[in-house]
């Protein structure tokens, strides 16, 4: 499996720039990927115009889940809540730049699922959020 990991994934896994938890925050959501044991929590701050002014992720799990969360959180600072609602799985796959089988895809998409459940204000995250 290791030879499939691009350097960017290893780099973001080992040295995440956006790991942490904002306090106070405006939006928070957390969920698990039980297939792999990944856990991701995302906290966001927004301004009155609905722009994301800061974002962090916390959690544990495999390199793909944690690297995709770091890349995602970094990329959404400065975007509007409306923009984030329209992000899809291609957005994550483009950032990761590798082909993933169905099991690893769940790892890669966990952070987007958590983010979208948070910005939509849902009680539960569903896979349909990241199709
Ligand atoms: Zn995983």
CSV table of N, CA, C and O and ligand atoms in Angstrom, one decimal:
chain,number,residue,atom,x,y,z
A,1,UNK,N,0.8,-1.2,0.0
A,1,UNK,CA,0.0,0.0,0.0
A,1,UNK,C,0.9,1.3,0.0
A,1,UNK,O,0.6,2.2,-0.7
A,2,UNK,N,2.0,1.2,0.7
A,2,UNK,CA,2.8,2.4,0.9
A,2,UNK,C,3.3,3.1,-0.4
A,2,UNK,O,3.4,4.3,-0.5
A,3,UNK,N,3.5,2.2,-1.4
A,3,UNK,CA,4.0,2.8,-2.6
A,3,UNK,C,3.0,3.6,-3.4
A,3,UNK,O,3.3,4.3,-4.3
A,4,UNK,N,1.7,3.4,-3.0
A,4,UNK,CA,0.6,4.2,-3.6
A,4,UNK,C,0.5,5.6,-3.0
A,4,UNK,O,-0.1,6.5,-3.6
A,5,UNK,N,1.1,5.8,-1.9
A,5,UNK,CA,0.9,7.1,-1.2
A,5,UNK,C,1.8,8.1,-1.9
A,5,UNK,O,3.0,7.9,-2.0
A,6,UNK,N,1.3,9.1,-2.3
A,6,UNK,CA,2.1,10.2,-2.9
A,6,UNK,C,2.7,10.9,-1.7
A,6,UNK,O,2.2,10.9,-0.6
A,7,UNK,N,3.8,11.6,-2.1
A,7,UNK,CA,4.5,12.3,-1.0
A,7,UNK,C,3.7,13.3,-0.3
A,7,UNK,O,3.8,13.6,0.9
A,8,UNK,N,2.8,13.9,-1.0
A,8,UNK,CA,1.9,15.0,-0.4
A,8,UNK,C,1.1,14.4,0.7
A,8,UNK,O,0.9,15.0,1.8
A,9,UNK,N,0.7,13.1,0.6
A,9,UNK,CA,-0.1,12.5,1.6
A,9,UNK,C,0.7,12.2,2.9
A,9,UNK,O,0.3,12.5,4.0
A,10,UNK,N,1.9,11.7,2.6
A,10,UNK,CA,2.8,11.4,3.8
A,10,UNK,C,3.2,12.7,4.5
A,10,UNK,O,3.2,12.8,5.7
A,11,UNK,N,3.4,13.8,3.7
A,11,UNK,CA,3.8,15.0,4.3
A,11,UNK,C,2.7,15.6,5.1
A,11,UNK,O,3.0,16.1,6.3
A,12,UNK,N,1.5,15.6,4.6
A,12,UNK,CA,0.4,16.2,5.4
A,12,UNK,C,0.0,15.3,6.6
A,12,UNK,O,-0.5,15.8,7.6
A,13,UNK,N,0.3,14.0,6.5
A,13,UNK,CA,0.0,13.1,7.6
A,13,UNK,C,1.0,13.3,8.7
A,13,UNK,O,0.6,13.4,9.9
A,14,UNK,N,2.3,13.5,8.3
A,14,UNK,CA,3.3,13.6,9.4
A,14,UNK,C,3.4,15.0,9.9
A,14,UNK,O,3.7,15.2,11.1
A,15,UNK,N,3.1,16.0,9.1
A,15,UNK,CA,3.3,17.4,9.5
A,15,UNK,C,2.0,18.2,9.2
A,15,UNK,O,2.1,19.1,8.3
A,16,UNK,N,0.9,17.9,9.8
A,16,UNK,CA,-0.3,18.6,9.4
A,16,UNK,C,-0.3,20.1,9.8
A,16,UNK,O,0.2,20.3,11.0
A,17,UNK,N,-0.7,21.0,9.0
A,17,UNK,CA,-0.6,22.4,9.3
A,17,UNK,C,-1.8,22.9,10.0
A,17,UNK,O,-1.8,23.9,10.6
A,18,UNK,N,-2.9,22.1,9.9
A,18,UNK,CA,-4.2,22.6,10.4
A,18,UNK,C,-4.8,21.6,11.4
A,18,UNK,O,-6.0,21.6,11.6
A,19,UNK,N,-4.0,20.8,12.1
A,19,UNK,CA,-4.5,20.0,13.2
A,19,UNK,C,-4.8,20.8,14.4
A,19,UNK,O,-3.9,21.6,14.8
A,20,UNK,N,-5.9,20.6,15.1
A,20,UNK,CA,-6.2,21.3,16.3
A,20,UNK,C,-7.7,21.5,16.4
A,20,UNK,O,-8.5,20.9,15.7
A,21,UNK,N,-8.1,22.4,17.3
A,21,UNK,CA,-9.5,22.6,17.6
A,21,UNK,C,-9.7,24.0,17.9
A,21,UNK,O,-9.0,24.6,18.8
A,22,UNK,N,-10.6,24.7,17.2
A,22,UNK,CA,-10.8,26.1,17.4
A,22,UNK,C,-11.8,26.2,18.6
A,22,UNK,O,-12.7,25.5,18.8
A,23,UNK,N,-11.5,27.2,19.5
A,23,UNK,CA,-12.3,27.5,20.6
A,23,UNK,C,-12.2,29.0,20.9
A,23,UNK,O,-11.2,29.4,21.3
A,24,UNK,N,-13.3,29.7,20.7
A,24,UNK,CA,-14.6,29.3,20.3
A,24,UNK,C,-14.7,28.9,18.8
A,24,UNK,O,-13.8,29.3,18.0
A,25,UNK,N,-15.7,28.3,18.4
A,25,UNK,CA,-16.0,28.0,17.0
A,25,UNK,C,-17.4,28.3,16.7
A,25,UNK,O,-18.3,28.4,17.6
A,26,UNK,N,-17.7,28.4,15.4
A,26,UNK,CA,-19.1,28.6,15.0
A,26,UNK,C,-19.8,27.3,14.5
A,26,UNK,O,-21.0,27.1,14.6
A,27,UNK,N,-19.0,26.4,13.9
A,27,UNK,CA,-19.5,25.1,13.4
A,27,UNK,C,-18.6,24.0,13.9
A,27,UNK,O,-17.3,24.2,13.8
A,28,UNK,N,-19.1,23.0,14.4
A,28,UNK,CA,-18.4,21.8,14.7
A,28,UNK,C,-19.1,20.5,14.4
A,28,UNK,O,-20.3,20.5,14.5
A,29,UNK,N,-18.4,19.6,13.8
A,29,UNK,CA,-19.0,18.3,13.6
A,29,UNK,C,-17.9,17.2,13.7
A,29,UNK,O,-16.7,17.5,13.4
A,30,UNK,N,-18.3,16.0,14.0
A,30,UNK,CA,-17.3,14.9,14.1
A,30,UNK,C,-18.0,13.6,13.7
A,30,UNK,O,-19.2,13.4,13.9
A,31,UNK,N,-17.2,12.7,13.1
A,31,UNK,CA,-17.8,11.4,12.7
A,31,UNK,C,-16.6,10.4,12.6
A,31,UNK,O,-15.5,10.8,12.5
A,32,UNK,N,-17.0,9.1,12.4
A,32,UNK,CA,-16.0,8.0,12.3
A,32,UNK,C,-16.2,7.3,11.0
A,32,UNK,O,-17.3,7.3,10.4
A,33,UNK,N,-15.1,6.6,10.6
A,33,UNK,CA,-15.2,5.6,9.5
A,33,UNK,C,-15.0,4.3,10.2
A,33,UNK,O,-13.8,3.9,10.4
A,34,UNK,N,-16.0,3.6,10.5
A,34,UNK,CA,-15.8,2.3,11.3
A,34,UNK,C,-15.0,1.3,10.5
A,34,UNK,O,-14.4,0.4,11.2
A,35,UNK,N,-15.0,1.3,9.2
A,35,UNK,CA,-14.3,0.3,8.4
A,35,UNK,C,-12.8,0.3,8.7
A,35,UNK,O,-12.2,-0.7,8.5
A,36,UNK,N,-12.3,1.5,9.0
A,36,UNK,CA,-10.9,1.7,9.2
A,36,UNK,C,-10.5,2.2,10.6
A,36,UNK,O,-9.3,2.1,11.0
A,37,UNK,N,-11.5,2.7,11.3
A,37,UNK,CA,-11.2,3.2,12.7
A,37,UNK,C,-10.8,4.7,12.6
A,37,UNK,O,-10.2,5.2,13.6
A,38,UNK,N,-11.0,5.4,11.5
A,38,UNK,CA,-10.7,6.8,11.4
A,38,UNK,C,-11.7,7.6,12.1
A,38,UNK,O,-12.9,7.3,12.1
A,39,UNK,N,-11.2,8.7,12.8
A,39,UNK,CA,-12.1,9.7,13.4
A,39,UNK,C,-11.7,11.1,13.0
A,39,UNK,O,-10.5,11.4,13.0
A,40,UNK,N,-12.6,11.9,12.6
A,40,UNK,CA,-12.3,13.3,12.3
A,40,UNK,C,-13.3,14.2,12.9
A,40,UNK,O,-14.5,14.0,12.9
A,41,UNK,N,-12.8,15.3,13.5
A,41,UNK,CA,-13.6,16.4,14.0
A,41,UNK,C,-13.1,17.7,13.3
A,41,UNK,O,-11.9,17.9,13.2
A,42,UNK,N,-14.1,18.5,12.9
A,42,UNK,CA,-13.7,19.7,12.2
A,42,UNK,C,-14.4,20.9,12.9
A,42,UNK,O,-15.6,20.8,13.3
A,43,UNK,N,-13.7,21.9,13.2
A,43,UNK,CA,-14.2,23.1,13.8
A,43,UNK,C,-13.9,24.3,12.8
A,43,UNK,O,-12.9,24.4,12.2
A,44,UNK,N,-14.9,25.2,12.7
A,44,UNK,CA,-14.9,26.3,11.8
A,44,UNK,C,-15.3,27.6,12.5
A,44,UNK,O,-16.1,27.6,13.3
A,45,UNK,N,-14.6,28.7,12.0
A,45,UNK,CA,-15.1,30.0,12.4
A,45,UNK,C,-15.6,30.7,11.1
A,45,UNK,O,-14.9,30.6,10.0
A,46,UNK,N,-16.7,31.4,11.2
A,46,UNK,CA,-17.3,32.1,10.0
A,46,UNK,C,-17.5,33.5,10.4
A,46,UNK,O,-17.7,33.9,11.6
A,47,UNK,N,-17.5,34.4,9.4
A,47,UNK,CA,-17.9,35.8,9.6
A,47,UNK,C,-19.3,36.1,9.3
A,47,UNK,O,-20.0,35.1,8.8
A,48,UNK,N,-19.8,37.3,9.4
A,48,UNK,CA,-21.2,37.6,9.2
A,48,UNK,C,-21.6,37.4,7.8
A,48,UNK,O,-22.8,37.2,7.5
A,49,UNK,N,-20.7,37.4,6.8
A,49,UNK,CA,-21.0,37.2,5.4
A,49,UNK,C,-21.1,35.8,5.0
A,49,UNK,O,-21.4,35.4,3.9
A,50,UNK,N,-20.8,34.9,6.0
A,50,UNK,CA,-20.8,33.4,5.7
A,50,UNK,C,-19.5,32.9,5.1
A,50,UNK,O,-19.5,31.9,4.4
A,51,UNK,N,-18.4,33.7,5.3
A,51,UNK,CA,-17.1,33.2,4.8
A,51,UNK,C,-16.4,32.5,5.9
A,51,UNK,O,-16.5,32.9,7.1
A,52,UNK,N,-15.7,31.4,5.6
A,52,UNK,CA,-15.0,30.6,6.6
A,52,UNK,C,-13.6,31.4,6.8
A,52,UNK,O,-12.8,31.5,5.9
A,53,UNK,N,-13.4,31.8,8.0
A,53,UNK,CA,-12.3,32.6,8.4
A,53,UNK,C,-11.2,31.8,9.0
A,53,UNK,O,-10.0,32.2,9.0
A,54,UNK,N,-11.5,30.6,9.6
A,54,UNK,CA,-10.5,29.7,10.1
A,54,UNK,C,-11.1,28.3,10.2
A,54,UNK,O,-12.3,28.2,10.4
A,55,UNK,N,-10.2,27.3,10.2
A,55,UNK,CA,-10.7,26.0,10.2
A,55,UNK,C,-9.6,25.1,10.7
A,55,UNK,O,-8.4,25.3,10.5
A,56,UNK,N,-10.0,24.0,11.5
A,56,UNK,CA,-9.0,23.0,12.0
A,56,UNK,C,-9.7,21.7,12.0
A,56,UNK,O,-10.9,21.6,12.0
A,57,UNK,N,-8.8,20.6,11.9
A,57,UNK,CA,-9.3,19.3,12.1
A,57,UNK,C,-8.6,18.6,13.3
A,57,UNK,O,-7.4,19.0,13.5
A,58,UNK,N,-9.3,17.7,13.9
A,58,UNK,CA,-8.6,16.9,14.9
A,58,UNK,C,-9.0,15.4,14.7
A,58,UNK,O,-10.1,15.2,14.0
A,59,UNK,N,-8.3,14.5,15.1
A,59,UNK,CA,-8.7,13.1,15.0
A,59,UNK,C,-7.6,12.1,14.9
A,59,UNK,O,-6.4,12.5,15.2
A,60,UNK,N,-7.9,10.9,14.5
A,60,UNK,CA,-6.8,9.9,14.4
A,60,UNK,C,-7.3,8.9,13.3
A,60,UNK,O,-8.5,8.9,13.0
A,61,UNK,N,-6.3,8.1,12.8
A,61,UNK,CA,-6.7,7.2,11.8
A,61,UNK,C,-5.6,7.0,10.8
A,61,UNK,O,-4.4,7.4,11.1
A,62,UNK,N,-5.9,6.5,9.7
A,62,UNK,CA,-4.9,6.2,8.7
A,62,UNK,C,-4.4,7.4,8.0
A,62,UNK,O,-5.0,8.5,8.1
A,63,UNK,N,-3.3,7.3,7.3
A,63,UNK,CA,-2.6,8.4,6.6
A,63,UNK,C,-3.6,9.1,5.6
A,63,UNK,O,-3.6,10.4,5.6
A,64,UNK,N,-4.4,8.4,4.9
A,64,UNK,CA,-5.2,9.0,3.9
A,64,UNK,C,-6.3,9.8,4.6
A,64,UNK,O,-6.6,11.0,4.1
A,65,UNK,N,-6.9,9.3,5.6
A,65,UNK,CA,-8.0,10.1,6.3
A,65,UNK,C,-7.4,11.4,6.9
A,65,UNK,O,-8.1,12.4,6.8
A,66,UNK,N,-6.3,11.3,7.5
A,66,UNK,CA,-5.7,12.5,8.2
A,66,UNK,C,-5.2,13.5,7.2
A,66,UNK,O,-5.3,14.7,7.3
A,67,UNK,N,-4.5,13.0,6.1
A,67,UNK,CA,-3.9,13.9,5.1
A,67,UNK,C,-5.1,14.6,4.4
A,67,UNK,O,-5.0,15.8,4.1
A,68,UNK,N,-6.1,13.9,4.0
A,68,UNK,CA,-7.2,14.5,3.3
A,68,UNK,C,-7.9,15.5,4.2
A,68,UNK,O,-8.3,16.6,3.6
A,69,UNK,N,-8.0,15.3,5.5
A,69,UNK,CA,-8.6,16.3,6.4
A,69,UNK,C,-7.7,17.6,6.4
A,69,UNK,O,-8.2,18.7,6.4
A,70,UNK,N,-6.4,17.4,6.5
A,70,UNK,CA,-5.5,18.6,6.5
A,70,UNK,C,-5.6,19.4,5.2
A,70,UNK,O,-5.7,20.6,5.2
A,71,UNK,N,-5.6,18.7,4.1
A,71,UNK,CA,-5.7,19.3,2.8
A,71,UNK,C,-7.0,20.1,2.6
A,71,UNK,O,-7.1,21.2,2.1
A,72,UNK,N,-8.1,19.4,3.1
A,72,UNK,CA,-9.4,20.0,2.9
A,72,UNK,C,-9.6,21.2,3.8
A,72,UNK,O,-10.0,22.3,3.3
A,73,UNK,N,-9.2,21.1,5.0
A,73,UNK,CA,-9.3,22.3,6.0
A,73,UNK,C,-8.5,23.5,5.5
A,73,UNK,O,-9.0,24.6,5.5
A,74,UNK,N,-7.3,23.2,5.0
A,74,UNK,CA,-6.4,24.3,4.5
A,74,UNK,C,-7.1,24.9,3.3
A,74,UNK,O,-7.1,26.2,3.2
A,75,UNK,N,-7.8,24.1,2.4
A,75,UNK,CA,-8.3,24.7,1.2
A,75,UNK,C,-9.6,25.5,1.4
A,75,UNK,O,-10.0,26.2,0.5
A,76,UNK,N,-10.3,25.3,2.5
A,76,UNK,CA,-11.6,25.9,2.6
A,76,UNK,C,-11.5,27.3,3.3
A,76,UNK,O,-12.5,28.0,3.3
A,77,UNK,N,-10.4,27.6,3.9
A,77,UNK,CA,-10.3,28.9,4.6
A,77,UNK,C,-10.4,30.0,3.5
A,77,UNK,O,-9.6,30.0,2.5
A,78,UNK,N,-11.3,30.9,3.7
A,78,UNK,CA,-11.6,31.9,2.7
A,78,UNK,C,-12.7,31.6,1.7
A,78,UNK,O,-13.2,32.5,1.0
A,79,UNK,N,-13.2,30.4,1.7
A,79,UNK,CA,-14.4,30.0,0.9
A,79,UNK,C,-15.6,30.4,1.7
A,79,UNK,O,-15.6,30.5,2.9
A,80,UNK,N,-16.7,30.5,1.0
A,80,UNK,CA,-18.0,30.7,1.6
A,80,UNK,C,-18.7,29.4,2.0
A,80,UNK,O,-18.3,28.3,1.4
A,81,UNK,N,-19.6,29.4,3.0
A,81,UNK,CA,-20.3,28.2,3.4
A,81,UNK,C,-21.1,27.7,2.2
A,81,UNK,O,-21.1,26.4,2.0
A,82,UNK,N,-21.6,28.5,1.3
A,82,UNK,CA,-22.3,28.1,0.1
A,82,UNK,C,-21.4,27.3,-0.8
A,82,UNK,O,-21.8,26.2,-1.4
A,83,UNK,N,-20.2,27.8,-1.0
A,83,UNK,CA,-19.2,27.0,-1.8
A,83,UNK,C,-18.9,25.7,-1.3
A,83,UNK,O,-18.8,24.7,-2.0
A,84,UNK,N,-18.7,25.6,0.0
A,84,UNK,CA,-18.4,24.3,0.7
A,84,UNK,C,-19.5,23.3,0.5
A,84,UNK,O,-19.3,22.1,0.4
A,85,UNK,N,-20.7,23.8,0.5
A,85,UNK,CA,-21.9,22.9,0.4
A,85,UNK,C,-21.8,22.2,-1.0
A,85,UNK,O,-22.4,21.1,-1.1
A,86,UNK,N,-21.2,22.8,-2.0
A,86,UNK,CA,-21.1,22.2,-3.3
A,86,UNK,C,-19.9,21.4,-3.6
A,86,UNK,O,-19.7,20.9,-4.7
A,87,UNK,N,-19.0,21.2,-2.6
A,87,UNK,CA,-17.8,20.4,-2.8
A,87,UNK,C,-18.2,18.9,-2.9
A,87,UNK,O,-19.1,18.5,-2.2
A,88,UNK,N,-17.5,18.2,-3.8
A,88,UNK,CA,-17.9,16.8,-4.0
A,88,UNK,C,-16.6,15.9,-3.9
A,88,UNK,O,-15.5,16.4,-3.7
A,89,UNK,N,-16.8,14.7,-4.2
A,89,UNK,CA,-15.7,13.7,-4.0
A,89,UNK,C,-14.5,14.0,-4.9
A,89,UNK,O,-13.4,13.8,-4.6
A,90,UNK,N,-14.8,14.5,-6.1
A,90,UNK,CA,-13.7,14.9,-7.1
A,90,UNK,C,-12.8,15.9,-6.5
A,90,UNK,O,-11.6,15.9,-6.8
A,91,UNK,N,-13.3,16.8,-5.7
A,91,UNK,CA,-12.5,17.9,-5.1
A,91,UNK,C,-11.4,17.2,-4.2
A,91,UNK,O,-10.3,17.6,-4.3
A,92,UNK,N,-11.8,16.2,-3.4
A,92,UNK,CA,-10.8,15.5,-2.6
A,92,UNK,C,-9.9,14.7,-3.4
A,92,UNK,O,-8.7,14.7,-3.2
A,93,UNK,N,-10.4,14.0,-4.4
A,93,UNK,CA,-9.6,13.1,-5.1
A,93,UNK,C,-8.5,13.9,-6.0
A,93,UNK,O,-7.4,13.5,-6.1
A,94,UNK,N,-8.9,15.1,-6.4
A,94,UNK,CA,-8.0,15.9,-7.1
A,94,UNK,C,-6.8,16.4,-6.2
A,94,UNK,O,-5.7,16.4,-6.6
A,95,UNK,N,-7.2,16.7,-5.0
A,95,UNK,CA,-6.1,17.1,-4.0
A,95,UNK,C,-5.2,16.0,-3.7
A,95,UNK,O,-4.0,16.2,-3.6
A,96,UNK,N,-5.7,14.8,-3.5
A,96,UNK,CA,-4.9,13.6,-3.1
A,96,UNK,C,-4.1,13.1,-4.3
A,96,UNK,O,-2.9,12.7,-4.2
A,97,UNK,N,-4.7,13.2,-5.5
A,97,UNK,CA,-4.0,12.8,-6.7
A,97,UNK,C,-3.6,11.3,-6.9
A,97,UNK,O,-2.7,11.0,-7.6
A,98,UNK,N,-4.4,10.5,-6.2
A,98,UNK,CA,-4.1,9.0,-6.4
A,98,UNK,C,-5.5,8.3,-6.6
A,98,UNK,O,-6.5,8.8,-6.2
A,99,UNK,N,-5.4,7.2,-7.2
A,99,UNK,CA,-6.6,6.3,-7.4
A,99,UNK,C,-6.8,5.5,-6.1
A,99,UNK,O,-5.8,5.0,-5.5
A,100,UNK,N,-8.0,5.4,-5.7
A,100,UNK,CA,-8.4,4.7,-4.4
A,100,UNK,C,-9.4,3.7,-4.7
A,100,UNK,O,-10.4,4.0,-5.4
A,101,UNK,N,-9.3,2.5,-4.0
A,101,UNK,CA,-10.3,1.5,-4.0
A,101,UNK,C,-11.5,2.0,-3.1
A,101,UNK,O,-11.3,3.0,-2.4
A,102,UNK,N,-12.6,1.2,-3.1
A,102,UNK,CA,-13.7,1.6,-2.3
A,102,UNK,C,-13.5,1.7,-0.8
A,102,UNK,O,-14.1,2.6,-0.2
A,103,UNK,N,-12.6,0.9,-0.2
A,103,UNK,CA,-12.3,1.0,1.2
A,103,UNK,C,-11.6,2.3,1.5
A,103,UNK,O,-11.9,3.0,2.4
A,104,UNK,N,-10.5,2.5,0.7
A,104,UNK,CA,-9.7,3.7,1.0
A,104,UNK,C,-10.5,5.0,0.6
A,104,UNK,O,-10.2,6.1,1.2
A,105,UNK,N,-11.4,4.9,-0.3
A,105,UNK,CA,-12.2,6.0,-0.6
A,105,UNK,C,-13.0,6.5,0.6
A,105,UNK,O,-13.1,7.7,0.8
A,106,UNK,N,-13.5,5.6,1.4
A,106,UNK,CA,-14.2,6.0,2.6
A,106,UNK,C,-13.3,6.8,3.5
A,106,UNK,O,-13.7,7.8,4.2
A,107,UNK,N,-12.0,6.4,3.6
A,107,UNK,CA,-11.0,7.1,4.4
A,107,UNK,C,-10.9,8.5,3.9
A,107,UNK,O,-10.8,9.5,4.6
A,108,UNK,N,-10.7,8.6,2.6
A,108,UNK,CA,-10.4,9.9,1.9
A,108,UNK,C,-11.6,10.9,2.1
A,108,UNK,O,-11.4,12.1,2.2
A,109,UNK,N,-12.8,10.3,2.1
A,109,UNK,CA,-14.0,11.2,2.0
A,109,UNK,C,-14.6,11.5,3.4
A,109,UNK,O,-15.5,12.3,3.5
A,110,UNK,N,-14.0,10.9,4.5
A,110,UNK,CA,-14.6,11.1,5.8
A,110,UNK,C,-14.6,12.6,6.1
A,110,UNK,O,-15.5,13.2,6.7
A,111,UNK,N,-13.4,13.3,5.9
A,111,UNK,CA,-13.4,14.7,6.3
A,111,UNK,C,-14.4,15.6,5.5
A,111,UNK,O,-15.0,16.5,6.1
A,112,UNK,N,-14.6,15.3,4.3
A,112,UNK,CA,-15.6,16.1,3.5
A,112,UNK,C,-17.0,15.8,4.0
A,112,UNK,O,-17.8,16.7,4.1
A,113,UNK,N,-17.3,14.6,4.4
A,113,UNK,CA,-18.6,14.2,4.9
A,113,UNK,C,-18.8,14.9,6.2
A,113,UNK,O,-19.9,15.5,6.5
A,114,UNK,N,-17.8,15.0,7.1
A,114,UNK,CA,-17.9,15.7,8.4
A,114,UNK,C,-18.1,17.2,8.1
A,114,UNK,O,-19.0,17.8,8.7
A,115,UNK,N,-17.3,17.8,7.2
A,115,UNK,CA,-17.4,19.2,6.9
A,115,UNK,C,-18.8,19.5,6.4
A,115,UNK,O,-19.4,20.5,6.8
A,116,UNK,N,-19.3,18.7,5.4
A,116,UNK,CA,-20.6,19.1,4.9
A,116,UNK,C,-21.8,18.9,5.9
A,116,UNK,O,-22.7,19.7,5.9
A,117,UNK,N,-21.7,17.8,6.7
A,117,UNK,CA,-22.7,17.7,7.7
A,117,UNK,C,-22.7,18.9,8.7
A,117,UNK,O,-23.8,19.4,9.1
A,118,UNK,N,-21.5,19.4,8.9
A,118,UNK,CA,-21.4,20.6,9.8
A,118,UNK,C,-22.0,21.8,9.2
A,118,UNK,O,-22.8,22.5,9.8
A,119,UNK,N,-21.6,22.1,7.9
A,119,UNK,CA,-22.1,23.4,7.3
A,119,UNK,C,-23.6,23.3,7.0
A,119,UNK,O,-24.3,24.3,7.0
A,120,UNK,N,-24.1,22.1,6.8
A,120,UNK,CA,-25.6,21.9,6.6
A,120,UNK,C,-26.3,21.9,7.9
A,120,UNK,O,-27.6,21.9,7.9
A,121,UNK,N,-25.6,21.8,9.0
A,121,UNK,CA,-26.2,21.7,10.3
A,121,UNK,C,-27.0,20.5,10.6
A,121,UNK,O,-28.0,20.5,11.3
A,122,UNK,N,-26.5,19.4,10.0
A,122,UNK,CA,-27.2,18.1,10.2
A,122,UNK,C,-26.9,17.4,11.5
A,122,UNK,O,-25.8,17.7,12.1
A,123,UNK,N,-27.8,16.6,12.0
A,123,UNK,CA,-27.5,15.8,13.2
A,123,UNK,C,-26.6,14.6,12.9
A,123,UNK,O,-25.9,14.1,13.8
A,124,UNK,N,-26.7,14.1,11.7
A,124,UNK,CA,-25.9,12.9,11.3
A,124,UNK,C,-25.3,13.1,10.0
A,124,UNK,O,-26.0,13.7,9.1
A,125,UNK,N,-24.1,12.5,9.7
A,125,UNK,CA,-23.5,12.6,8.4
A,125,UNK,C,-23.9,11.4,7.6
A,125,UNK,O,-24.0,10.3,8.1
A,126,UNK,N,-24.2,11.6,6.3
A,126,UNK,CA,-24.6,10.4,5.5
A,126,UNK,C,-23.7,10.4,4.3
A,126,UNK,O,-23.2,11.4,3.8
A,127,UNK,N,-23.5,9.2,3.7
A,127,UNK,CA,-22.6,9.0,2.6
A,127,UNK,C,-23.1,9.8,1.3
A,127,UNK,O,-22.3,10.2,0.5
A,128,UNK,N,-24.4,10.1,1.3
A,128,UNK,CA,-24.9,10.9,0.1
A,128,UNK,C,-24.3,12.3,0.1
A,128,UNK,O,-24.4,12.9,-1.0
A,129,UNK,N,-23.8,12.8,1.2
A,129,UNK,CA,-23.2,14.1,1.2
A,129,UNK,C,-21.9,14.2,0.3
A,129,UNK,O,-21.5,15.3,-0.1
A,130,UNK,N,-21.3,13.1,0.0
A,130,UNK,CA,-20.0,13.1,-0.6
A,130,UNK,C,-20.0,12.4,-2.0
A,130,UNK,O,-19.0,11.9,-2.5
A,131,UNK,N,-21.2,12.2,-2.6
A,131,UNK,CA,-21.3,11.5,-3.9
A,131,UNK,C,-20.9,12.5,-5.0
A,131,UNK,O,-20.9,13.7,-4.8
B,1,LIG,ZN1,-8.7,5.0,7.0
